[in-house]
Amino acid sequence: MSAGTHDVVVVANRLPVDVTIGEGGSLSFERSPGGLVTALAPVMESQGGAWVGWTGKPDIDVAPFEDETMTLWPVRLSEQEVAGFYEGFSNATLWPLYHDVIVPPEFHRAWWNTYSAINRRFATAAAQAVAPGGTVWVHDYQLQLVPAALRALRPDVKIGFFNHIPFPPLEIFTQLPWRRQIIEGLLGADLVGFQRPGDASNFLRSVRRLTGLQVRGPQVTVPGHWSRPDRTVRAQAFPISIDSAAFDRLARTPEVQERAKQIRLELGSPEVVLLGVDRLDYTKGISHRLKTFGELLEDGQLRPPEACMVQVASPSRERVEQYRQLRDEVEVTVGRINGDYGTLGRAAVHYMHHSYPMEEMAALYSAADVMLVTSLRDGMNLVAKEYVAARSDLGGALVLSEFTGAADELTQALMINPHDINGTKAKIMQAVTMSTQEKRRRMRSLRRRVLTHDVQRWADDFLGYLAMSVPTPPSDLRPGRHHGETTQGDEPSQARTTREEDAR
């Protein structure tokens, strides 16, 4: 296999563009917003980067093309492959398994076969794109087999993997029939990154139990093959963040501030506005949140129209049955609460099942007195960080589930166990009645963390660690040569104390 020309290649399930099919089948592409794109765009621009991913539309063949700052390298998926790889194994097997089996995962061999085949296809595309000695950064649970498949094709490159969702405890992970294959796939990387230290520990424990490889601290020694020496894989937490400075600037604009005032007027100028913002997903604890709010109304601790709740639930995976059932359950609960406690023209819960642009979200954050994050399990939860970044006025209060990655960092939030309804009710009332001085003290501390640990710092930390793991193949080793041919080993990555402290 011939090497590509790109020094840095990102591999993710989706390309960073939205694809529109026009009349006659013409395609147009528009850059989709996102923190990952923002963080990596400067690296891509300076180093001639490429991004490998699916267009989001099945059965479309698109050749690699140039975007504003990078080359986009589309991977084709058929309608049947989307059903098996994405909707099936990724989101009906791995997603519930990795989120503490909140709903039962499904295990189907046909899905696994499709997942394996698609991961090999992504690895092949990355191998074709990356330059000799380049860097490949693979993202998330849909592509856990890519590192090992890519290393087989291109042993000359540095490979990083970042898992954006939790990694489950051994007792849960071992339910997966293909558990060893997943571990071996991830061990193809030089650096495996996670959101929380506990996720890295879960991974290392699984490595020790399922492979018998030597694990010392955060490092795994992978034995060499034939004449290839041993190499070292490092697993460590790198908590992701947002482009906090940009979100702070957006929230400060006169247009957003005026819209925030208008939102409160449209809600009837209530004394207290509670806000929830989520994808409509069973991991987000939306039903728990609505139950808690309903009981606060029933107890008389909160009374509409003086208090109301706004719930934004953007559509998610609506072709998956469990998500359709969740939508029905949430909408029935909202209807019941509004029927019991709403008044003419004044709903107790304002429920929106669609997405909003960032300007509207910034206005909602600015208008809300209390932000409710009640996730039952969450890798990070960037909504919590967006709310903090939007509150330059130092107002508002964040009620945050302890089962989010954000809870490790945002320690001045009011922490809750969303399964504990009485405890959650008490924390919400604490947020509602908190003094202005206390709100400002907590929010000042939260903003300090979010503004200094932004998404650019996250990317720099990860890529900095990965750069310390330098494969040094001999000059006669070409990409794609057989494993048995002579090669020098990868240099083990070395810990840097300051970066390690930052990642915690």
Short mmCIF file of C-alpha atoms in Angstrom, two decimals:
data_model
loop_
_atom_site.label_atom_id
_atom_site.label_comp_id
_atom_site.label_asym_id
_atom_site.label_seq_id
_atom_site.Cartn_x
_atom_site.Cartn_y
_atom_site.Cartn_z
CA MET A 1 0.00 0.00 0.00
CA SER A 2 1.42 3.38 -1.00
CA ALA A 3 1.67 6.09 1.63
CA GLY A 4 -0.31 9.31 1.50
CA THR A 5 0.81 12.91 1.86
CA HIS A 6 -0.93 14.07 5.03
CA ASP A 7 1.13 14.42 8.20
CA VAL A 8 -1.94 14.43 10.46
CA VAL A 9 -5.07 12.35 9.83
CA VAL A 10 -8.20 12.38 11.98
CA VAL A 11 -10.47 9.34 11.72
CA ALA A 12 -14.03 9.73 13.03
CA ASN A 13 -17.39 8.19 12.27
CA ARG A 14 -18.57 11.39 10.57
CA LEU A 15 -16.89 13.97 8.39
CA PRO A 16 -16.97 17.53 9.81
CA VAL A 17 -19.43 18.63 7.13
CA ASP A 18 -23.15 18.39 6.52
CA VAL A 19 -24.01 16.97 3.10
CA THR A 20 -27.01 18.16 1.10
CA ILE A 21 -28.27 16.31 -1.97
CA GLY A 22 -29.69 18.75 -4.50
CA GLU A 23 -31.76 18.30 -7.62
CA GLY A 24 -30.25 15.85 -10.04
CA GLY A 25 -28.20 14.26 -7.27
CA SER A 26 -25.72 17.12 -6.93
CA LEU A 27 -23.90 17.29 -3.59
CA SER A 28 -23.06 20.33 -1.52
CA PHE A 29 -21.07 20.46 1.72
CA GLU A 30 -21.23 22.88 4.63
CA ARG A 31 -18.86 22.84 7.61
CA SER A 32 -20.70 21.56 10.66
CA PRO A 33 -19.99 23.34 13.95
CA GLY A 34 -18.25 21.43 16.69
CA GLY A 35 -15.54 21.74 19.28
CA LEU A 36 -13.44 18.92 17.80
CA VAL A 37 -13.30 20.65 14.41
CA THR A 38 -12.44 23.96 16.07
CA ALA A 39 -9.63 22.42 18.09
CA LEU A 40 -8.07 20.51 15.21
CA ALA A 41 -8.49 23.04 12.39
CA PRO A 42 -5.22 24.91 13.20
CA VAL A 43 -3.30 21.62 13.30
CA MET A 44 -4.86 20.50 10.04
CA GLU A 45 -4.11 23.81 8.35
CA SER A 46 -0.48 24.01 9.47
CA GLN A 47 0.39 20.37 8.83
CA GLY A 48 -1.67 19.51 5.77
CA GLY A 49 -4.22 17.36 7.56
CA ALA A 50 -6.93 15.02 6.35
CA TRP A 51 -10.19 13.88 7.96
CA VAL A 52 -11.51 10.39 7.26
CA GLY A 53 -15.20 9.79 7.90
CA TRP A 54 -18.65 8.97 6.59
CA THR A 55 -20.71 11.66 4.86
CA GLY A 56 -23.84 10.77 6.84
CA LYS A 57 -25.65 9.76 3.65
CA PRO A 58 -25.75 6.08 2.63
CA ASP A 59 -24.74 4.76 -0.79
CA ILE A 60 -22.85 7.89 -1.84
CA ASP A 61 -19.45 7.64 -3.52
CA VAL A 62 -17.40 10.80 -3.08
CA ALA A 63 -13.72 11.19 -3.92
CA PRO A 64 -11.45 12.98 -1.43
CA PHE A 65 -11.83 16.76 -1.74
CA GLU A 66 -10.43 19.93 -0.22
CA ASP A 67 -12.24 21.87 2.48
CA GLU A 68 -11.26 25.21 4.03
CA THR A 69 -8.37 23.85 6.10
CA MET A 70 -8.06 20.15 5.33
CA THR A 71 -8.66 17.32 2.89
CA LEU A 72 -11.88 15.39 3.51
CA TRP A 73 -11.64 11.67 2.81
CA PRO A 74 -15.14 10.14 2.61
CA VAL A 75 -15.80 6.49 3.49
CA ARG A 76 -18.78 4.93 1.76
CA LEU A 77 -21.45 3.07 3.73
CA SER A 78 -24.44 1.32 2.23
CA GLU A 79 -27.90 1.50 3.78
CA GLN A 80 -27.50 -2.07 5.03
CA GLU A 81 -24.07 -1.29 6.51
CA VAL A 82 -25.44 1.75 8.34
CA ALA A 83 -28.09 -0.50 9.89
CA GLY A 84 -25.56 -3.09 11.05
CA PHE A 85 -22.53 -0.94 11.89
CA TYR A 86 -24.03 2.31 13.20
CA GLU A 87 -27.61 1.68 14.31
CA GLY A 88 -26.85 -1.91 15.27
CA PHE A 89 -23.50 -2.69 16.83
CA SER A 90 -22.44 0.87 17.67
CA ASN A 91 -25.71 2.14 19.12
CA ALA A 92 -27.68 -0.93 20.17
CA THR A 93 -24.72 -3.01 21.42
CA LEU A 94 -21.81 -0.78 22.48
CA TRP A 95 -23.68 2.37 23.53
CA PRO A 96 -25.92 0.73 26.16
CA LEU A 97 -23.11 -1.61 27.28
CA TYR A 98 -20.71 1.29 27.81
CA HIS A 99 -23.39 3.29 29.66
CA ASP A 100 -23.85 0.82 32.52
CA VAL A 101 -26.51 -1.26 30.72
CA ILE A 102 -29.22 1.33 31.41
CA VAL A 103 -31.08 -0.56 28.71
CA PRO A 104 -30.13 -4.11 27.69
CA PRO A 105 -27.56 -4.30 24.86
CA GLU A 106 -28.22 -6.59 21.92
CA PHE A 107 -25.57 -9.02 20.71
CA HIS A 108 -25.85 -10.11 17.07
CA ARG A 109 -23.06 -11.79 15.15
CA ALA A 110 -24.13 -10.19 11.87
CA TRP A 111 -23.75 -6.73 13.45
CA TRP A 112 -20.29 -7.63 14.71
CA ASN A 113 -19.22 -8.84 11.28
CA THR A 114 -20.38 -5.57 9.73
CA TYR A 115 -18.66 -3.55 12.47
CA SER A 116 -15.39 -5.38 11.82
CA ALA A 117 -15.60 -4.89 8.07
CA ILE A 118 -16.37 -1.18 8.33
CA ASN A 119 -13.53 -0.63 10.81
CA ARG A 120 -11.14 -2.25 8.32
CA ARG A 121 -12.48 0.07 5.62
CA PHE A 122 -11.81 3.14 7.79
CA ALA A 123 -8.32 1.84 8.60
CA THR A 124 -7.57 1.33 4.90
CA ALA A 125 -8.65 4.89 4.10
CA ALA A 126 -6.47 6.27 6.90
CA ALA A 127 -3.50 4.19 5.70
CA GLN A 128 -3.92 5.63 2.21
CA ALA A 129 -4.12 9.19 3.51
CA VAL A 130 -1.31 9.42 6.07
CA ALA A 131 2.25 10.31 5.11
CA PRO A 132 5.24 8.18 6.16
CA GLY A 133 5.89 8.67 9.87
CA GLY A 134 2.69 10.70 10.23
CA THR A 135 0.11 10.82 13.00
CA VAL A 136 -3.38 9.29 12.98
CA TRP A 137 -5.92 10.22 15.67
CA VAL A 138 -8.89 7.83 15.80
CA HIS A 139 -12.07 8.86 17.63
CA ASP A 140 -14.74 7.05 19.56
CA TYR A 141 -16.48 3.77 20.12
CA GLN A 142 -17.60 3.21 16.54
CA LEU A 143 -13.96 2.69 15.47
CA GLN A 144 -12.29 0.67 18.23
CA LEU A 145 -10.80 -1.87 15.81
CA VAL A 146 -9.17 0.76 13.61
CA PRO A 147 -5.90 1.18 15.60
CA ALA A 148 -4.83 -2.46 15.27
CA ALA A 149 -5.99 -2.71 11.66
CA LEU A 150 -4.13 0.48 10.80
CA ARG A 151 -0.96 -0.66 12.56
CA ALA A 152 -0.96 -3.84 10.45
CA LEU A 153 -1.09 -1.70 7.31
CA ARG A 154 1.13 1.18 8.44
CA PRO A 155 3.51 0.28 11.29
CA ASP A 156 5.48 3.47 10.58
CA VAL A 157 2.83 5.90 11.92
CA LYS A 158 1.91 7.17 15.37
CA ILE A 159 -1.63 6.16 16.35
CA GLY A 160 -3.80 7.76 19.01
CA PHE A 161 -7.31 6.79 20.05
CA PHE A 162 -9.76 8.84 22.12
CA ASN A 163 -12.94 7.36 23.60
CA HIS A 164 -15.55 10.09 23.99
CA ILE A 165 -17.94 7.93 26.03
CA PRO A 166 -17.36 6.00 29.27
CA PHE A 167 -15.43 2.75 29.29
CA PRO A 168 -17.34 0.22 31.41
CA PRO A 169 -16.13 -1.78 34.41
CA LEU A 170 -14.76 -5.24 33.70
CA GLU A 171 -17.88 -6.94 35.08
CA ILE A 172 -20.00 -5.16 32.47
CA PHE A 173 -17.52 -5.17 29.59
CA THR A 174 -17.06 -8.94 29.75
CA GLN A 175 -20.71 -9.40 28.71
CA LEU A 176 -19.55 -8.51 25.20
CA PRO A 177 -18.83 -11.71 23.24
CA TRP A 178 -16.10 -9.89 21.26
CA ARG A 179 -14.47 -8.28 24.29
CA ARG A 180 -10.94 -9.52 23.55
CA GLN A 181 -11.10 -8.35 19.94
CA ILE A 182 -12.08 -4.84 21.09
CA ILE A 183 -9.21 -4.72 23.58
CA GLU A 184 -6.73 -5.93 20.97
CA GLY A 185 -8.06 -3.36 18.52
CA LEU A 186 -7.46 -0.52 20.97
CA LEU A 187 -4.00 -1.80 21.83
CA GLY A 188 -2.98 -1.06 18.27
CA ALA A 189 -2.70 2.58 19.38
CA ASP A 190 0.30 4.18 21.05
CA LEU A 191 -1.95 6.31 23.28
CA VAL A 192 -5.51 5.51 24.35
CA GLY A 193 -7.32 8.49 25.86
CA PHE A 194 -10.42 8.56 28.05
CA GLN A 195 -12.61 11.22 29.68
CA ARG A 196 -12.04 10.17 33.31
CA PRO A 197 -9.28 8.41 35.22
CA GLY A 198 -11.84 5.75 36.18
CA ASP A 199 -12.42 4.94 32.50
CA ALA A 200 -8.69 4.47 31.94
CA SER A 201 -8.55 2.21 35.01
CA ASN A 202 -11.47 0.13 33.71
CA PHE A 203 -9.67 -0.31 30.39
CA LEU A 204 -6.39 -1.32 32.03
CA ARG A 205 -8.16 -3.80 34.27
CA SER A 206 -9.83 -5.35 31.22
CA VAL A 207 -6.45 -5.55 29.46
CA ARG A 208 -4.92 -7.32 32.44
CA ARG A 209 -7.79 -9.80 32.80
CA LEU A 210 -8.53 -10.55 29.16
CA THR A 211 -5.05 -10.58 27.62
CA GLY A 212 -2.60 -11.33 30.42
CA LEU A 213 -0.31 -8.57 29.13
CA GLN A 214 1.97 -6.77 31.54
CA VAL A 215 0.35 -3.62 32.92
CA ARG A 216 2.41 -1.20 34.98
CA GLY A 217 0.62 1.94 36.06
CA PRO A 218 -0.89 3.52 32.94
CA GLN A 219 1.27 1.52 30.52
CA VAL A 220 0.74 -1.81 28.77
CA THR A 221 3.63 -3.73 27.24
CA VAL A 222 2.62 -5.34 23.95
CA PRO A 223 5.01 -8.15 22.92
CA GLY A 224 6.74 -7.87 19.59
CA HIS A 225 6.12 -10.20 16.67
CA TRP A 226 8.92 -12.01 14.88
CA SER A 227 11.85 -9.58 14.95
CA ARG A 228 9.77 -6.60 16.01
CA PRO A 229 10.54 -5.62 19.63
CA ASP A 230 8.03 -4.92 22.35
CA ARG A 231 6.17 -1.62 22.36
CA THR A 232 4.33 0.36 25.01
CA VAL A 233 0.71 1.56 24.99
CA ARG A 234 -0.31 4.28 27.41
CA ALA A 235 -3.89 4.73 28.72
CA GLN A 236 -4.72 8.04 30.37
CA ALA A 237 -7.51 10.55 31.02
CA PHE A 238 -7.74 13.65 28.83
CA PRO A 239 -11.05 15.35 29.73
CA ILE A 240 -12.49 17.06 26.67
CA SER A 241 -13.87 20.60 26.74
CA ILE A 242 -15.42 23.28 24.54
CA ASP A 243 -14.20 26.38 22.73
CA SER A 244 -15.02 28.26 25.91
CA ALA A 245 -13.59 31.64 24.90
CA ALA A 246 -15.65 31.70 21.71
CA PHE A 247 -18.81 30.68 23.58
CA ASP A 248 -18.12 33.33 26.21
CA ARG A 249 -17.81 35.99 23.49
CA LEU A 250 -21.01 34.80 21.82
CA ALA A 251 -23.00 34.94 25.05
CA ARG A 252 -21.80 38.50 25.74
CA THR A 253 -23.05 39.91 22.42
CA PRO A 254 -25.91 42.44 22.66
CA GLU A 255 -28.05 40.26 20.37
CA VAL A 256 -27.78 37.23 22.63
CA GLN A 257 -28.34 39.26 25.79
CA GLU A 258 -31.42 40.87 24.28
CA ARG A 259 -32.72 37.48 23.18
CA ALA A 260 -32.25 36.16 26.74
CA LYS A 261 -34.49 38.93 28.06
CA GLN A 262 -37.03 38.18 25.35
CA ILE A 263 -37.07 34.48 26.29
CA ARG A 264 -38.00 35.30 29.86
CA LEU A 265 -40.78 37.59 28.61
CA GLU A 266 -42.07 34.84 26.32
CA LEU A 267 -42.13 32.48 29.30
CA GLY A 268 -44.31 34.98 31.18
CA SER A 269 -41.52 36.58 33.26
CA PRO A 270 -41.32 33.79 35.84
CA GLU A 271 -39.27 34.19 38.98
CA VAL A 272 -37.41 30.90 38.39
CA VAL A 273 -36.47 29.27 35.07
CA LEU A 274 -35.08 25.73 35.20
CA LEU A 275 -33.35 24.49 32.04
CA GLY A 276 -32.47 21.08 30.64
CA VAL A 277 -30.64 20.67 27.32
CA ASP A 278 -29.94 17.18 25.99
CA ARG A 279 -30.05 14.84 23.07
CA LEU A 280 -33.14 12.72 23.54
CA ASP A 281 -31.21 9.77 24.96
CA TYR A 282 -31.95 7.38 27.80
CA THR A 283 -28.53 8.09 29.33
CA LYS A 284 -29.45 11.74 30.03
CA GLY A 285 -31.91 11.10 32.85
CA ILE A 286 -34.65 13.27 31.32
CA SER A 287 -37.40 11.12 32.82
CA HIS A 288 -35.76 11.38 36.26
CA ARG A 289 -35.57 15.17 35.84
CA LEU A 290 -39.23 15.47 34.90
CA LYS A 291 -40.28 13.25 37.80
CA THR A 292 -38.28 15.41 40.21
CA PHE A 293 -39.80 18.63 38.85
CA GLY A 294 -43.29 17.14 38.98
CA GLU A 295 -42.82 16.25 42.66
CA LEU A 296 -41.56 19.75 43.46
CA LEU A 297 -44.78 21.10 41.96
CA GLU A 298 -46.87 18.50 43.78
CA ASP A 299 -45.18 19.36 47.10
CA GLY A 300 -45.76 23.06 46.53
CA GLN A 301 -42.06 23.87 46.81
CA LEU A 302 -42.26 25.32 43.31
CA ARG A 303 -45.43 26.85 41.91
CA PRO A 304 -46.24 27.77 38.34
CA PRO A 305 -46.41 30.30 36.83
CA GLU A 306 -43.76 31.72 39.19
CA ALA A 307 -41.53 28.78 38.26
CA CYS A 308 -41.27 26.88 34.99
CA MET A 309 -39.00 24.39 33.30
CA VAL A 310 -37.64 24.52 29.75
CA GLN A 311 -36.57 21.18 28.28
CA VAL A 312 -34.75 21.10 24.95
CA ALA A 313 -34.49 17.52 23.69
CA SER A 314 -32.85 17.40 20.27
CA PRO A 315 -33.76 14.41 18.08
CA SER A 316 -31.39 11.44 18.29
CA ARG A 317 -31.27 8.02 16.58
CA GLU A 318 -34.97 8.04 15.87
CA ARG A 319 -34.75 4.84 13.83
CA VAL A 320 -33.73 2.93 16.99
CA GLU A 321 -36.77 1.52 18.81
CA GLN A 322 -35.55 2.39 22.33
CA TYR A 323 -35.25 6.04 21.36
CA ARG A 324 -38.76 6.12 19.91
CA GLN A 325 -40.07 4.64 23.15
CA LEU A 326 -38.18 7.23 25.20
CA ARG A 327 -39.69 10.07 23.18
CA ASP A 328 -43.18 8.72 23.80
CA GLU A 329 -42.49 8.38 27.53
CA VAL A 330 -41.07 11.90 27.86
CA GLU A 331 -43.88 13.53 25.92
CA VAL A 332 -46.54 11.70 27.96
CA THR A 333 -44.87 12.87 31.18
CA VAL A 334 -44.65 16.47 29.95
CA GLY A 335 -48.32 16.37 29.00
CA ARG A 336 -49.30 15.01 32.41
CA ILE A 337 -47.34 17.68 34.30
CA ASN A 338 -48.79 20.46 32.16
CA GLY A 339 -52.28 19.01 32.55
CA ASP A 340 -51.95 18.90 36.33
CA TYR A 341 -50.12 22.17 36.98
CA GLY A 342 -50.23 24.40 33.91
CA THR A 343 -52.56 27.35 33.56
CA LEU A 344 -54.18 28.91 30.51
CA GLY A 345 -51.36 30.10 28.28
CA ARG A 346 -48.72 29.24 30.91
CA ALA A 347 -47.20 25.76 30.69
CA ALA A 348 -45.27 24.34 33.61
CA VAL A 349 -42.89 22.55 31.21
CA HIS A 350 -41.93 24.07 27.86
CA TYR A 351 -40.76 21.11 25.78
CA MET A 352 -38.97 21.46 22.44
CA HIS A 353 -38.04 18.39 20.41
CA HIS A 354 -35.70 20.02 17.92
CA SER A 355 -32.23 21.53 17.72
CA TYR A 356 -31.30 25.19 18.03
CA PRO A 357 -28.39 27.24 16.67
CA MET A 358 -25.65 28.18 19.12
CA GLU A 359 -26.88 31.77 19.40
CA GLU A 360 -30.25 30.59 20.70
CA MET A 361 -28.59 28.14 23.07
CA ALA A 362 -26.38 30.89 24.49
CA ALA A 363 -29.50 33.00 25.07
CA LEU A 364 -31.26 30.11 26.80
CA TYR A 365 -28.27 29.56 29.08
CA SER A 366 -28.19 33.27 29.90
CA ALA A 367 -31.92 33.27 30.69
CA ALA A 368 -31.91 30.21 32.95
CA ASP A 369 -31.61 30.53 36.73
CA VAL A 370 -30.80 26.83 37.23
CA MET A 371 -29.18 24.41 34.78
CA LEU A 372 -30.18 20.77 35.35
CA VAL A 373 -27.77 18.04 34.19
CA THR A 374 -29.18 14.74 35.43
CA SER A 375 -27.29 12.20 33.30
CA LEU A 376 -27.35 8.61 34.50
CA ARG A 377 -23.99 8.05 32.80
CA ASP A 378 -22.08 10.50 30.64
CA GLY A 379 -18.55 10.56 29.29
CA MET A 380 -18.27 14.31 29.86
CA ASN A 381 -21.42 16.41 29.23
CA LEU A 382 -20.38 19.56 27.42
CA VAL A 383 -23.74 21.25 28.04
CA ALA A 384 -22.63 21.86 31.62
CA LYS A 385 -19.49 23.60 30.37
CA GLU A 386 -21.45 25.64 27.82
CA TYR A 387 -23.74 26.91 30.57
CA VAL A 388 -20.77 27.99 32.67
CA ALA A 389 -19.06 29.66 29.69
CA ALA A 390 -22.24 31.61 28.93
CA ARG A 391 -22.55 33.06 32.46
CA SER A 392 -20.14 35.99 32.39
CA ASP A 393 -22.62 37.71 34.73
CA LEU A 394 -21.68 35.10 37.38
CA GLY A 395 -25.37 34.38 37.81
CA GLY A 396 -27.17 31.06 37.65
CA ALA A 397 -26.53 27.75 39.37
CA LEU A 398 -25.46 24.39 37.97
CA VAL A 399 -27.03 21.19 39.31
CA LEU A 400 -24.79 18.41 38.03
CA SER A 401 -24.99 14.62 38.09
CA GLU A 402 -22.02 12.96 39.75
CA PHE A 403 -22.15 10.36 36.96
CA THR A 404 -20.80 12.80 34.36
CA GLY A 405 -17.17 13.32 33.47
CA ALA A 406 -17.76 17.03 34.06
CA ALA A 407 -18.31 16.32 37.78
CA ASP A 408 -14.58 15.62 38.16
CA GLU A 409 -13.77 19.16 37.06
CA LEU A 410 -16.78 21.33 37.95
CA THR A 411 -16.55 20.71 41.67
CA GLN A 412 -18.38 23.93 42.62
CA ALA A 413 -21.58 22.69 41.00
CA LEU A 414 -24.35 21.26 43.21
CA MET A 415 -23.75 17.51 42.84
CA ILE A 416 -26.63 15.05 42.66
CA ASN A 417 -27.34 11.37 42.30
CA PRO A 418 -30.27 11.56 39.82
CA HIS A 419 -31.60 8.22 41.09
CA ASP A 420 -32.09 9.89 44.48
CA ILE A 421 -35.22 11.92 43.77
CA ASN A 422 -35.46 13.44 47.26
CA GLY A 423 -31.78 14.40 47.21
CA THR A 424 -32.15 15.95 43.75
CA LYS A 425 -35.20 17.93 44.89
CA ALA A 426 -33.20 19.30 47.82
CA LYS A 427 -30.33 20.39 45.58
CA ILE A 428 -32.68 22.09 43.13
CA MET A 429 -34.27 24.04 45.95
CA GLN A 430 -30.80 24.92 47.25
CA ALA A 431 -30.00 26.30 43.79
CA VAL A 432 -33.28 28.23 43.63
CA THR A 433 -32.82 29.85 47.06
CA MET A 434 -29.04 30.34 46.92
CA SER A 435 -27.83 33.84 47.74
CA THR A 436 -26.40 36.03 45.00
CA GLN A 437 -23.05 36.07 46.76
CA GLU A 438 -22.90 32.26 46.87
CA LYS A 439 -23.91 31.98 43.21
CA ARG A 440 -21.16 34.39 42.18
CA ARG A 441 -18.54 32.57 44.24
CA ARG A 442 -19.39 29.20 42.75
CA MET A 443 -19.75 30.44 39.19
CA ARG A 444 -16.45 32.34 39.34
CA SER A 445 -14.66 29.12 40.26
CA LEU A 446 -16.50 27.12 37.57
CA ARG A 447 -15.66 29.68 34.89
CA ARG A 448 -12.00 29.71 35.85
CA ARG A 449 -11.84 25.99 35.18
CA VAL A 450 -13.82 26.02 31.94
CA LEU A 451 -12.05 29.03 30.42
CA THR A 452 -8.53 27.77 31.15
CA HIS A 453 -9.13 24.12 30.24
CA ASP A 454 -10.64 24.56 26.79
CA VAL A 455 -10.83 22.25 23.80
CA GLN A 456 -7.59 23.55 22.32
CA ARG A 457 -5.74 22.67 25.50
CA TRP A 458 -7.32 19.20 25.37
CA ALA A 459 -6.11 18.63 21.82
CA ASP A 460 -2.65 20.00 22.60
CA ASP A 461 -2.35 17.73 25.65
CA PHE A 462 -3.34 14.62 23.73
CA LEU A 463 -1.22 15.31 20.67
CA GLY A 464 1.70 16.33 22.89
CA TYR A 465 1.64 12.96 24.63
CA LEU A 466 1.23 11.14 21.34
CA ALA A 467 4.20 12.97 19.84
CA MET A 468 6.40 11.46 22.55
CA SER A 469 5.64 7.98 21.19
CA VAL A 470 7.78 7.92 18.06
CA PRO A 471 7.94 4.82 15.84
CA THR A 472 11.36 4.64 14.21
CA PRO A 473 11.22 2.02 11.45
CA PRO A 474 14.42 1.32 9.53
CA SER A 475 14.81 2.89 6.14
CA ASP A 476 14.01 -0.36 4.34
CA LEU A 477 10.61 -0.73 6.03
CA ARG A 478 7.82 0.39 3.75
CA PRO A 479 4.17 0.78 4.79
CA GLY A 480 2.25 -2.41 4.39
CA ARG A 481 5.23 -4.81 4.66
CA HIS A 482 4.60 -8.16 6.34
CA HIS A 483 4.68 -8.29 10.12
CA GLY A 484 7.55 -10.72 10.03
CA GLU A 485 9.92 -8.29 8.34
CA THR A 486 12.50 -6.46 10.39
CA THR A 487 11.46 -3.26 12.10
CA GLN A 488 12.47 -1.27 15.09
CA GLY A 489 9.97 -0.86 17.87
CA ASP A 490 7.97 2.13 18.90
CA GLU A 491 9.54 4.32 21.53
CA PRO A 492 7.48 4.19 24.73
CA SER A 493 5.63 7.37 25.54
CA GLN A 494 6.96 9.22 28.59
CA ALA A 495 4.81 10.94 31.18
CA ARG A 496 5.10 14.65 31.68
CA THR A 497 4.11 15.60 35.20
CA THR A 498 2.54 18.91 34.32
CA ARG A 499 0.39 17.45 31.54
CA GLU A 500 -0.67 14.57 33.77
CA GLU A 501 -1.79 16.97 36.46
CA ASP A 502 -3.72 19.00 33.89
CA ALA A 503 -5.49 15.87 32.59
CA ARG A 504 -6.73 15.07 36.08
#
